Coordinates of N, CA and C in Angstrom, one line a residue:
Chain A
X6 N -6.3 -23.8 21.6 CA -5.8 -22.9 20.6 C -5.1 -21.7 21.2
X7 N -4.3 -21.0 20.4 CA -3.6 -19.9 20.8 C -4.5 -18.7 21.2
X8 N -4.2 -18.1 22.3 CA -5.1 -17.0 22.8 C -4.2 -15.8 23.1
X9 N -4.6 -14.6 22.7 CA -3.9 -13.4 23.0 C -4.9 -12.5 23.7
X10 N -4.5 -12.0 24.9 CA -5.3 -11.2 25.7 C -4.8 -9.7 25.6
X11 N -5.7 -8.8 25.2 CA -5.4 -7.4 25.1 C -6.2 -6.6 26.0
X12 N -5.5 -5.7 26.8 CA -6.2 -4.9 27.7 C -5.7 -3.5 27.7
X13 N -6.5 -2.4 28.0 CA -7.9 -2.5 28.1 C -8.6 -2.6 26.8
X14 N -9.9 -2.9 26.8 CA -10.7 -3.0 25.6 C -11.1 -1.6 25.1
X15 N -11.3 -0.7 26.1 CA -11.7 0.6 25.8 C -11.0 1.5 26.8
X16 N -10.5 2.7 26.4 CA -9.9 3.7 27.3 C -10.2 5.1 26.8
X17 N -10.6 5.9 27.7 CA -10.7 7.3 27.4 C -9.7 8.1 28.2
X18 N -9.0 8.9 27.6 CA -8.0 9.7 28.4 C -8.0 11.1 28.0
X19 N -7.4 12.0 28.8 CA -7.3 13.4 28.5 C -6.1 13.7 27.7
X20 N -6.2 14.7 26.8 CA -5.1 15.1 26.0 C -3.9 15.4 26.8
X21 N -2.8 14.9 26.4 CA -1.5 15.1 27.1 C -1.1 14.0 28.1
X22 N -2.0 13.1 28.4 CA -1.7 12.0 29.3 C -1.2 10.8 28.4
X23 N -0.6 9.8 29.1 CA -0.1 8.6 28.5 C -1.0 7.4 28.8
X24 N -1.1 6.5 27.8 CA -1.9 5.3 28.0 C -1.1 4.1 27.6
X25 N -1.2 3.1 28.4 CA -0.5 1.8 28.2 C -1.5 0.7 27.8
X26 N -1.2 0.0 26.7 CA -2.0 -1.1 26.3 C -1.2 -2.4 26.4
X27 N -1.8 -3.4 27.0 CA -1.0 -4.6 27.2 C -1.5 -5.7 26.2
X28 N -0.6 -6.5 25.8 CA -0.9 -7.7 25.0 C -0.2 -8.9 25.5
X29 N -1.0 -9.9 25.9 CA -0.4 -11.1 26.5 C -0.7 -12.3 25.7
X30 N 0.2 -13.2 25.4 CA 0.0 -14.5 24.9 C -0.2 -15.4 26.1
X31 N -1.4 -16.1 26.1 CA -1.8 -16.8 27.3 C -1.3 -18.2 27.4
X32 N -1.2 -18.9 26.2 CA -0.8 -20.3 26.2 C 0.3 -20.6 25.3
X33 N 1.0 -19.6 24.9 CA 2.2 -19.9 24.0 C 3.2 -18.8 24.1
X34 N 4.4 -19.0 23.6 CA 5.4 -18.0 23.7 C 5.4 -17.3 22.3
X35 N 5.2 -16.0 22.4 CA 5.1 -15.2 21.2 C 6.5 -14.7 20.9
X36 N 7.1 -15.2 19.9 CA 8.4 -14.8 19.5 C 8.4 -13.4 18.9
X37 N 7.4 -13.1 18.2 CA 7.2 -11.8 17.6 C 5.8 -11.3 17.8
X38 N 5.8 -10.0 18.1 CA 4.5 -9.3 18.2 C 4.4 -8.1 17.3
X39 N 3.2 -7.9 16.8 CA 3.0 -6.8 15.9 C 1.9 -5.9 16.4
X40 N 2.0 -4.6 16.2 CA 1.0 -3.7 16.6 C 0.5 -3.0 15.4
X41 N -0.9 -3.0 15.3 CA -1.6 -2.3 14.2 C -2.5 -1.2 14.7
X42 N -2.8 -0.3 13.8 CA -3.7 0.7 14.1 C -4.8 0.6 13.0
X43 N -6.0 0.8 13.4 CA -7.1 0.7 12.5 C -8.0 1.9 12.6
X44 N -8.2 2.7 11.5 CA -9.1 3.8 11.5 C -10.5 3.2 11.1
X45 N -11.5 4.0 11.4 CA -12.9 3.5 11.1 C -13.1 3.1 9.7
X46 N -13.7 2.0 9.5 CA -14.0 1.5 8.2 C -12.7 1.3 7.3
X47 N -11.6 1.1 7.9 CA -10.4 0.9 7.1 C -9.7 -0.3 7.5
X48 N -8.6 -0.7 6.8 CA -7.9 -1.9 7.1 C -6.9 -1.6 8.2
X49 N -6.1 -2.6 8.5 CA -5.1 -2.5 9.6 C -3.8 -2.0 9.0
X50 N -3.3 -1.0 9.7 CA -2.0 -0.4 9.3 C -1.0 -0.9 10.3
X51 N 0.1 -1.5 9.8 CA 1.1 -2.0 10.7 C 1.9 -0.8 11.3
X52 N 2.1 -0.8 12.6 CA 2.8 0.3 13.2 C 4.3 -0.1 13.5
X53 N 4.4 -1.3 14.1 CA 5.7 -1.8 14.5 C 5.7 -3.3 14.7
X54 N 6.9 -3.8 14.7 CA 7.2 -5.2 14.9 C 8.2 -5.3 16.1
X55 N 7.8 -6.2 17.0 CA 8.8 -6.3 18.2 C 9.1 -7.8 18.4
X56 N 10.4 -8.0 18.7 CA 10.8 -9.3 19.1 C 11.3 -9.2 20.6
X57 N 11.1 -10.3 21.3 CA 11.4 -10.3 22.7 C 12.8 -9.9 23.0
X58 N 13.0 -9.0 23.9 CA 14.3 -8.6 24.3 C 15.1 -7.6 23.4
X59 N 14.4 -7.2 22.3 CA 15.1 -6.3 21.4 C 14.2 -5.1 21.1
X60 N 14.8 -4.1 20.5 CA 14.0 -2.9 20.2 C 13.0 -3.1 19.1
X61 N 11.9 -2.4 19.1 CA 10.9 -2.6 18.1 C 11.4 -2.0 16.8
X62 N 10.9 -2.5 15.7 CA 11.1 -1.9 14.4 C 9.8 -1.2 14.0
X63 N 9.9 0.1 13.8 CA 8.8 0.9 13.4 C 8.6 1.1 11.9
X64 N 7.4 1.1 11.5 CA 7.1 1.4 10.1 C 7.4 2.9 9.8
X65 N 7.6 3.2 8.6 CA 7.9 4.6 8.2 C 6.6 5.4 8.5
X66 N 6.9 6.6 9.1 CA 5.9 7.5 9.5 C 5.3 7.3 10.8
X67 N 5.7 6.3 11.5 CA 5.2 6.0 12.9 C 6.3 6.6 13.9
X68 N 5.8 7.5 14.8 CA 6.7 8.1 15.7 C 7.1 7.2 16.8
X69 N 8.3 6.8 16.9 CA 8.7 5.9 17.9 C 8.7 6.5 19.3
X70 N 8.9 7.8 19.4 CA 8.9 8.4 20.7 C 7.4 8.6 21.2
X71 N 6.5 8.6 20.3 CA 5.1 8.7 20.8 C 4.5 7.3 21.1
X72 N 4.8 6.4 20.3 CA 4.3 5.0 20.4 C 5.4 4.1 20.9
X73 N 5.5 4.0 22.2 CA 6.6 3.2 22.8 C 6.2 1.8 23.0
X74 N 7.0 0.9 22.4 CA 6.7 -0.5 22.4 C 7.8 -1.3 23.2
X75 N 7.3 -2.1 24.2 CA 8.2 -2.9 25.0 C 7.8 -4.3 24.9
X76 N 8.8 -5.2 24.7 CA 8.5 -6.6 24.5 C 9.5 -7.3 25.5
X77 N 9.2 -7.2 26.8 CA 10.2 -7.6 27.8 C 10.2 -9.1 28.0
X78 N 9.1 -9.8 27.6 CA 9.1 -11.3 27.8 C 8.4 -11.9 26.6
X79 N 8.5 -13.2 26.5 CA 7.9 -14.0 25.4 C 6.4 -14.0 25.5
X80 N 5.8 -13.5 26.6 CA 4.3 -13.5 26.7 C 3.7 -12.1 26.8
X81 N 4.5 -11.1 26.9 CA 4.0 -9.7 27.1 C 4.6 -8.7 26.2
X82 N 3.8 -7.9 25.6 CA 4.2 -6.7 24.9 C 3.3 -5.6 25.2
X83 N 3.9 -4.4 25.4 CA 3.0 -3.2 25.7 C 3.3 -2.1 24.7
X84 N 2.2 -1.4 24.4 CA 2.3 -0.2 23.6 C 1.8 1.0 24.5
X85 N 2.7 2.0 24.6 CA 2.4 3.1 25.4 C 2.2 4.3 24.4
X86 N 1.1 4.9 24.4 CA 0.9 6.1 23.7 C 1.2 7.3 24.6
X87 N 2.2 8.0 24.3 CA 2.7 9.1 25.2 C 2.1 10.4 24.7
X88 N 1.8 11.3 25.7 CA 1.3 12.6 25.4 C 0.2 12.5 24.3
X89 N -0.8 11.8 24.6 CA -1.8 11.5 23.6 C -2.6 12.7 23.2
X90 N -3.0 12.8 22.0 CA -3.8 13.9 21.4 C -5.0 13.3 20.7
X91 N -6.0 14.1 20.5 CA -7.2 13.6 19.8 C -6.9 12.8 18.5
X92 N -5.9 13.2 17.8 CA -5.6 12.5 16.5 C -5.1 11.1 16.7
X93 N -4.7 10.8 18.0 CA -4.2 9.4 18.3 C -5.4 8.5 18.6
X94 N -6.6 9.1 18.7 CA -7.8 8.2 18.9 C -7.9 7.2 17.7
X95 N -8.1 6.0 18.1 CA -8.1 4.9 17.1 C -8.3 3.6 17.7
X96 N -8.4 2.5 16.9 CA -8.5 1.2 17.4 C -7.1 0.5 17.2
X97 N -6.5 0.1 18.3 CA -5.2 -0.5 18.3 C -5.3 -2.0 18.5
X98 N -4.7 -2.8 17.7 CA -4.8 -4.3 17.7 C -3.4 -4.9 17.8
X99 N -3.1 -5.8 18.6 CA -1.9 -6.5 18.7 C -2.0 -7.9 18.0
X100 N -0.9 -8.4 17.6 CA -0.9 -9.7 17.0 C 0.3 -10.4 17.4
X101 N 0.2 -11.7 17.7 CA 1.4 -12.5 18.1 C 1.6 -13.7 17.2
X102 N 2.8 -13.9 16.9 CA 3.2 -15.1 16.1 C 4.0 -16.1 17.0
X103 N 3.8 -17.3 16.7 CA 4.6 -18.3 17.5 C 3.7 -19.4 18.1
X104 N 2.4 -19.2 18.0 CA 1.5 -20.2 18.6 C 0.8 -21.0 17.5
X105 N 0.1 -22.0 18.0 CA -0.7 -22.8 17.1 C -2.1 -22.2 16.9
X106 N -2.5 -21.9 15.7 CA -3.7 -21.2 15.5 C -4.9 -22.2 15.6
X107 N -6.1 -21.6 15.8 CA -7.3 -22.5 15.8 C -7.5 -23.3 14.5
X108 N -7.0 -22.8 13.5 CA -7.1 -23.5 12.2 C -6.0 -24.5 12.0
X109 N -5.2 -24.7 13.1 CA -4.2 -25.7 13.0 C -2.8 -25.2 12.6
X110 N -1.8 -25.7 13.2 CA -0.5 -25.3 12.8 C -0.1 -23.9 13.2
X111 N 1.0 -23.4 12.6 CA 1.5 -22.1 12.9 C 0.6 -21.0 12.4
X112 N 0.5 -19.9 13.2 CA -0.3 -18.8 12.7 C -0.1 -17.6 13.5
X113 N -0.9 -16.6 13.1 CA -0.9 -15.3 13.8 C -2.2 -15.2 14.6
X114 N -2.0 -14.8 15.9 CA -3.2 -14.7 16.7 C -3.4 -13.2 17.1
X115 N -4.6 -12.7 17.0 CA -4.9 -11.3 17.3 C -5.5 -11.1 18.6
X116 N -5.2 -10.0 19.3 CA -5.9 -9.5 20.4 C -7.2 -9.0 20.0
X117 N -8.1 -8.7 21.0 CA -9.4 -8.2 20.8 C -9.5 -6.7 20.5
X118 N -8.3 -6.0 20.6 CA -8.3 -4.6 20.3 C -8.6 -3.7 21.4
X119 N -8.1 -2.5 21.3 CA -8.3 -1.4 22.3 C -8.8 -0.2 21.6
X120 N -9.9 0.3 22.0 CA -10.5 1.5 21.4 C -10.0 2.7 22.3
X121 N -9.1 3.5 21.8 CA -8.6 4.6 22.5 C -9.3 5.9 22.0
X122 N -9.8 6.6 23.0 CA -10.4 7.9 22.7 C -9.7 9.0 23.5
X123 N -9.2 10.0 22.9 CA -8.5 11.1 23.6 C -9.3 12.3 23.5
X124 N -9.6 12.8 24.7 CA -10.5 14.0 24.7 C -9.8 15.3 25.2
Chain B
X18 N 8.0 -7.1 -2.5 CA 7.0 -6.8 -1.4 C 5.7 -7.4 -1.8
X19 N 5.0 -7.8 -0.8 CA 3.7 -8.4 -1.0 C 2.6 -7.3 -1.0
X20 N 1.5 -7.6 -1.7 CA 0.3 -6.8 -1.6 C -0.9 -7.6 -1.8
X21 N -2.0 -7.1 -1.3 CA -3.3 -7.8 -1.4 C -4.4 -6.9 -2.0
X22 N -5.1 -7.4 -2.9 CA -6.2 -6.7 -3.4 C -7.5 -7.4 -3.2
X23 N -8.4 -6.8 -2.5 CA -9.8 -7.4 -2.3 C -10.7 -6.6 -3.2
X24 N -11.3 -7.4 -4.1 CA -12.3 -6.8 -5.1 C -13.6 -6.6 -4.4
X25 N -14.1 -5.4 -4.4 CA -15.4 -5.1 -3.8 C -15.2 -4.8 -2.3
X26 N -15.5 -3.5 -2.0 CA -15.4 -3.1 -0.6 C -16.7 -3.6 0.2
X27 N -17.7 -3.8 -0.6 CA -19.0 -4.2 0.1 C -19.7 -5.3 -0.8
X28 N -20.0 -6.4 -0.2 CA -20.8 -7.4 -0.9 C -22.0 -7.7 -0.1
X29 N -23.1 -7.8 -0.8 CA -24.4 -8.1 -0.2 C -25.0 -9.3 -0.8
X30 N -25.4 -10.3 0.1 CA -26.0 -11.5 -0.4 C -27.3 -11.8 0.4
X31 N -28.1 -12.6 -0.2 CA -29.3 -13.0 0.6 C -29.0 -14.2 1.5
X32 N -29.7 -14.3 2.5 CA -29.5 -15.4 3.4 C -29.7 -16.7 2.7
X33 N -28.8 -17.7 2.8 CA -28.9 -18.9 2.1 C -28.1 -18.9 0.8
X34 N -27.7 -17.8 0.3 CA -27.1 -17.7 -1.0 C -25.6 -17.9 -0.8
X35 N -24.9 -18.2 -2.0 CA -23.5 -18.4 -2.0 C -22.7 -17.1 -1.6
X36 N -21.7 -17.2 -0.8 CA -20.8 -16.1 -0.5 C -19.5 -16.3 -1.3
X37 N -19.1 -15.2 -2.0 CA -17.8 -15.2 -2.7 C -17.2 -13.9 -2.4
X38 N -16.0 -14.0 -1.7 CA -15.3 -12.8 -1.5 C -13.9 -13.0 -2.2
X39 N -13.5 -12.0 -3.0 CA -12.4 -12.2 -3.9 C -11.1 -11.5 -3.3
X40 N -10.0 -12.2 -3.5 CA -8.7 -11.8 -3.0 C -7.7 -12.2 -4.0
X41 N -6.9 -11.2 -4.4 CA -5.7 -11.5 -5.3 C -4.5 -10.9 -4.5
X42 N -3.4 -11.6 -4.7 CA -2.2 -11.2 -4.0 C -1.0 -11.1 -5.0
X43 N 0.0 -10.4 -4.5 CA 1.3 -10.4 -5.3 C 2.4 -10.7 -4.3
X44 N 3.2 -11.6 -4.7 CA 4.3 -12.0 -3.8 C 5.4 -12.6 -4.6
X45 N 6.7 -12.3 -4.2 CA 7.8 -12.8 -5.0 C 8.2 -14.2 -4.6
X46 N 7.6 -14.6 -3.5 CA 8.0 -16.0 -3.0 C 6.6 -16.7 -2.7
X47 N 6.7 -18.0 -2.6 CA 5.4 -18.7 -2.2 C 4.8 -18.1 -0.9
X48 N 3.6 -17.7 -1.0 CA 3.0 -16.9 0.1 C 2.3 -17.8 1.1
X49 N 2.2 -17.2 2.3 CA 1.2 -17.7 3.3 C 0.0 -16.8 3.2
X50 N -1.2 -17.4 3.0 CA -2.4 -16.6 2.8 C -3.4 -16.9 3.9
X51 N -4.1 -15.8 4.3 CA -5.0 -15.9 5.4 C -6.3 -15.1 5.1
X52 N -7.4 -15.6 5.7 CA -8.6 -14.9 5.7 C -9.0 -14.7 7.2
X53 N -9.3 -13.4 7.5 CA -9.8 -13.1 8.9 C -11.2 -12.5 8.8
X54 N -11.9 -12.6 9.9 CA -13.2 -11.9 10.0 C -13.1 -11.0 11.2
X55 N -13.7 -9.8 11.1 CA -13.8 -8.9 12.2 C -15.2 -8.4 12.4
X56 N -15.7 -8.6 13.6 CA -17.0 -8.0 14.0 C -16.7 -6.6 14.6
X57 N -17.7 -5.8 14.7 CA -17.5 -4.4 15.1 C -16.9 -4.3 16.5
X58 N -15.8 -3.5 16.6 CA -15.1 -3.2 17.8 C -14.5 -4.5 18.4
X59 N -14.1 -5.4 17.6 CA -13.4 -6.6 18.0 C -12.2 -6.8 17.2
X60 N -11.4 -7.7 17.7 CA -10.1 -8.1 17.0 C -10.5 -9.0 15.8
X61 N -9.4 -9.6 15.3 CA -9.6 -10.4 14.1 C -9.6 -11.9 14.5
X62 N -10.5 -12.6 13.9 CA -10.6 -14.0 14.1 C -10.2 -14.8 12.8
X63 N -9.3 -15.7 12.9 CA -8.8 -16.5 11.8 C -9.9 -17.4 11.3
X64 N -10.2 -17.3 10.0 CA -11.1 -18.2 9.3 C -10.4 -19.4 8.8
X65 N -9.3 -19.1 8.1 CA -8.5 -20.2 7.5 C -7.2 -19.7 7.0
X66 N -6.3 -20.6 6.6 CA -5.1 -20.1 6.1 C -4.5 -21.2 5.2
X67 N -3.7 -20.7 4.3 CA -2.9 -21.6 3.4 C -1.4 -21.4 3.6
X68 N -0.7 -22.5 3.8 CA 0.7 -22.4 3.9 C 1.4 -23.2 2.9
X69 N 1.2 -24.5 3.0 CA 1.7 -25.4 1.9 C 0.6 -26.6 1.8
X70 N 0.8 -27.4 0.8 CA 0.0 -28.6 0.8 C -1.3 -28.4 0.0
X71 N -2.4 -29.0 0.4 CA -3.6 -28.9 -0.3 C -4.0 -27.5 -0.6
X72 N -4.4 -27.2 -1.8 CA -4.7 -25.8 -2.2 C -6.2 -25.4 -1.8
X73 N -7.0 -26.4 -1.6 CA -8.4 -26.1 -1.1 C -8.3 -26.2 0.4
X74 N -8.6 -25.1 1.1 CA -8.5 -25.0 2.5 C -9.8 -24.8 3.1
X75 N -10.1 -25.7 4.1 CA -11.4 -25.5 4.8 C -11.2 -24.8 6.1
X76 N -12.1 -23.9 6.5 CA -11.9 -23.2 7.7 C -13.1 -23.4 8.6
X77 N -13.2 -22.4 9.5 CA -14.3 -22.5 10.5 C -15.6 -21.9 9.9
X78 N -16.7 -22.2 10.5 CA -18.0 -21.6 10.2 C -18.4 -21.9 8.7
X79 N -17.9 -23.0 8.1 CA -18.3 -23.4 6.8 C -17.6 -22.7 5.7
X80 N -16.6 -21.9 5.9 CA -15.9 -21.2 4.9 C -14.8 -22.0 4.3
X81 N -14.5 -21.8 3.1 CA -13.3 -22.4 2.5 C -12.7 -21.5 1.4
X82 N -11.5 -21.7 1.1 CA -10.8 -20.9 0.1 C -9.9 -21.8 -0.7
X83 N -9.6 -21.4 -2.0 CA -8.8 -22.2 -2.8 C -7.6 -21.3 -3.3
X84 N -6.4 -21.8 -3.1 CA -5.2 -21.1 -3.5 C -5.0 -21.5 -5.0
X85 N -5.0 -20.5 -5.8 CA -4.7 -20.7 -7.3 C -3.5 -19.9 -7.6
X86 N -2.4 -20.6 -7.7 CA -1.1 -19.9 -8.0 C -1.2 -19.2 -9.4
X87 N -1.7 -19.9 -10.4 CA -1.7 -19.4 -11.7 C -2.5 -18.1 -11.8
X88 N -3.5 -17.9 -10.9 CA -4.3 -16.7 -10.9 C -4.0 -15.8 -9.8
X89 N -3.0 -16.2 -9.0 CA -2.6 -15.4 -7.8 C -3.8 -15.0 -7.0
X90 N -4.7 -16.0 -6.8 CA -5.9 -15.7 -6.1 C -6.1 -16.6 -4.9
X91 N -7.0 -16.1 -4.0 CA -7.3 -16.9 -2.8 C -8.7 -16.5 -2.3
X92 N -9.7 -16.8 -3.2 CA -11.0 -16.4 -2.9 C -11.7 -17.2 -1.8
X93 N -12.5 -16.5 -1.1 CA -13.2 -17.1 0.1 C -14.6 -17.4 -0.3
X94 N -15.1 -18.6 0.0 CA -16.5 -19.0 -0.3 C -17.2 -19.6 0.8
X95 N -18.5 -19.6 0.8 CA -19.3 -20.3 1.7 C -20.6 -20.6 1.0
X96 N -21.1 -21.9 1.0 CA -22.2 -22.3 0.2 C -23.5 -21.5 0.5
X97 N -23.7 -21.3 1.8 CA -25.0 -20.7 2.2 C -24.8 -19.7 3.3
X98 N -25.1 -18.5 3.0 CA -24.9 -17.4 4.0 C -25.8 -17.4 5.1
X99 N -25.3 -17.1 6.3 CA -26.2 -16.9 7.5 C -26.1 -15.5 7.9
X100 N -27.1 -15.0 8.6 CA -27.2 -13.7 9.1 C -25.9 -13.4 9.9
X101 N -25.5 -14.3 10.7 CA -24.3 -14.2 11.6 C -23.0 -14.0 10.8
X102 N -23.0 -14.2 9.5 CA -21.8 -14.0 8.7 C -21.6 -12.5 8.4
X103 N -22.5 -11.7 8.6 CA -22.4 -10.2 8.3 C -21.2 -9.7 9.2
X104 N -20.2 -9.2 8.5 CA -19.0 -8.7 9.2 C -18.0 -8.2 8.2
X105 N -16.9 -7.8 8.6 CA -15.8 -7.3 7.7 C -14.8 -8.5 7.6
X106 N -14.4 -8.7 6.3 CA -13.5 -9.8 6.0 C -12.2 -9.3 5.4
X107 N -11.1 -9.7 5.9 CA -9.8 -9.3 5.5 C -9.0 -10.5 4.9
X108 N -8.4 -10.3 3.8 CA -7.4 -11.2 3.2 C -6.1 -10.7 3.6
X109 N -5.1 -11.6 3.9 CA -3.8 -11.1 4.2 C -2.8 -12.1 3.7
X110 N -1.6 -11.6 3.5 CA -0.5 -12.4 3.0 C 0.8 -12.1 3.8
X111 N 1.6 -13.1 3.9 CA 3.0 -12.9 4.4 C 3.9 -13.9 3.7
X112 N 5.2 -13.6 3.6 CA 6.1 -14.4 2.9 C 7.0 -15.3 3.7
X113 N 7.0 -15.0 5.0 CA 7.9 -15.8 5.9 C 7.2 -15.8 7.3
X114 N 7.6 -16.8 8.1 CA 7.2 -16.8 9.5 C 7.7 -15.5 10.2
X115 N 7.0 -15.1 11.1 CA 7.4 -14.0 11.9 C 7.6 -12.6 11.2
X116 N 7.1 -12.6 10.0 CA 7.0 -11.3 9.3 C 5.6 -10.8 9.3
X117 N 5.4 -9.5 9.3 CA 4.0 -9.0 9.5 C 3.1 -9.4 8.3
X118 N 1.9 -9.5 8.7 CA 0.9 -9.7 7.6 C 0.6 -8.4 6.9
X119 N 0.4 -8.6 5.6 CA 0.0 -7.4 4.8 C -1.5 -7.7 4.5
X120 N -2.3 -6.7 4.8 CA -3.8 -6.9 4.7 C -4.3 -6.2 3.5
X121 N -5.4 -6.8 2.9 CA -6.2 -6.1 2.0 C -7.0 -5.0 2.7
X122 N -7.8 -4.3 1.9 CA -8.6 -3.2 2.5 C -9.9 -3.6 3.1
X123 N -10.2 -4.9 2.9 CA -11.3 -5.4 3.6 C -12.6 -5.4 2.7
X124 N -13.5 -6.4 3.0 CA -14.8 -6.4 2.3 C -15.8 -6.6 3.4
X125 N -16.8 -5.7 3.3 CA -17.9 -5.8 4.3 C -19.0 -6.6 3.7
X126 N -19.3 -7.7 4.4 CA -20.4 -8.6 3.9 C -21.7 -8.3 4.6
X127 N -22.7 -8.0 3.9 CA -24.0 -7.9 4.4 C -24.9 -9.1 4.0
X128 N -25.7 -9.6 4.9 CA -26.6 -10.7 4.6 C -28.0 -10.2 4.8
X129 N -28.8 -10.3 3.7 CA -30.1 -9.8 3.7 C -31.1 -11.0 4.0
X130 N -32.0 -10.8 4.9 CA -33.0 -11.8 5.2 C -34.0 -12.0 4.1

């Protein structure tokens, strides 16, 4: 089945530094990747959609200069949180489309998430 | 635009009892519908999905869901709850391939021994 590897799973950084989160599709080509943010006990909020080789499309209210998304290949997308502040602390999850899901056929596959804590 | 409503932010059942998690959607086109499960500090795992064809969809871990167009519903059921089913469940909808999933707010399932 389709597998998406997301790293790191946890990261603690100092305020003002930048953090890069990687999302790799291991056994399929991810034509599109999505980045979500999840606050405690809440649902997933879409941040941006990225297609390989083109600029990401950001959702309203998401700062594109703070959350830099790169989708340089069909198997790798990265999210860089620049000049991180405590309010950026959250759970970030990537999702890739283009592979065959465990339930069969086309589907969306999610990474295991990254817990970012900014101190 | 699509939207998803999950009725009940928290559902509690006894071990061995029926699990029913409700999901209603709105979509202007035939939807793709999904149910995901999330354990603490983990990503989402697909339970099942409906795209086309048979409206009763069977998924992993004994879960199934039925797409009812007339009711715009896609409720998730499992005949007998296990302790290991305790988790957060999300219903999601999309209208096209490669478009983002729209998620419901989630339902936390507790299983009581």
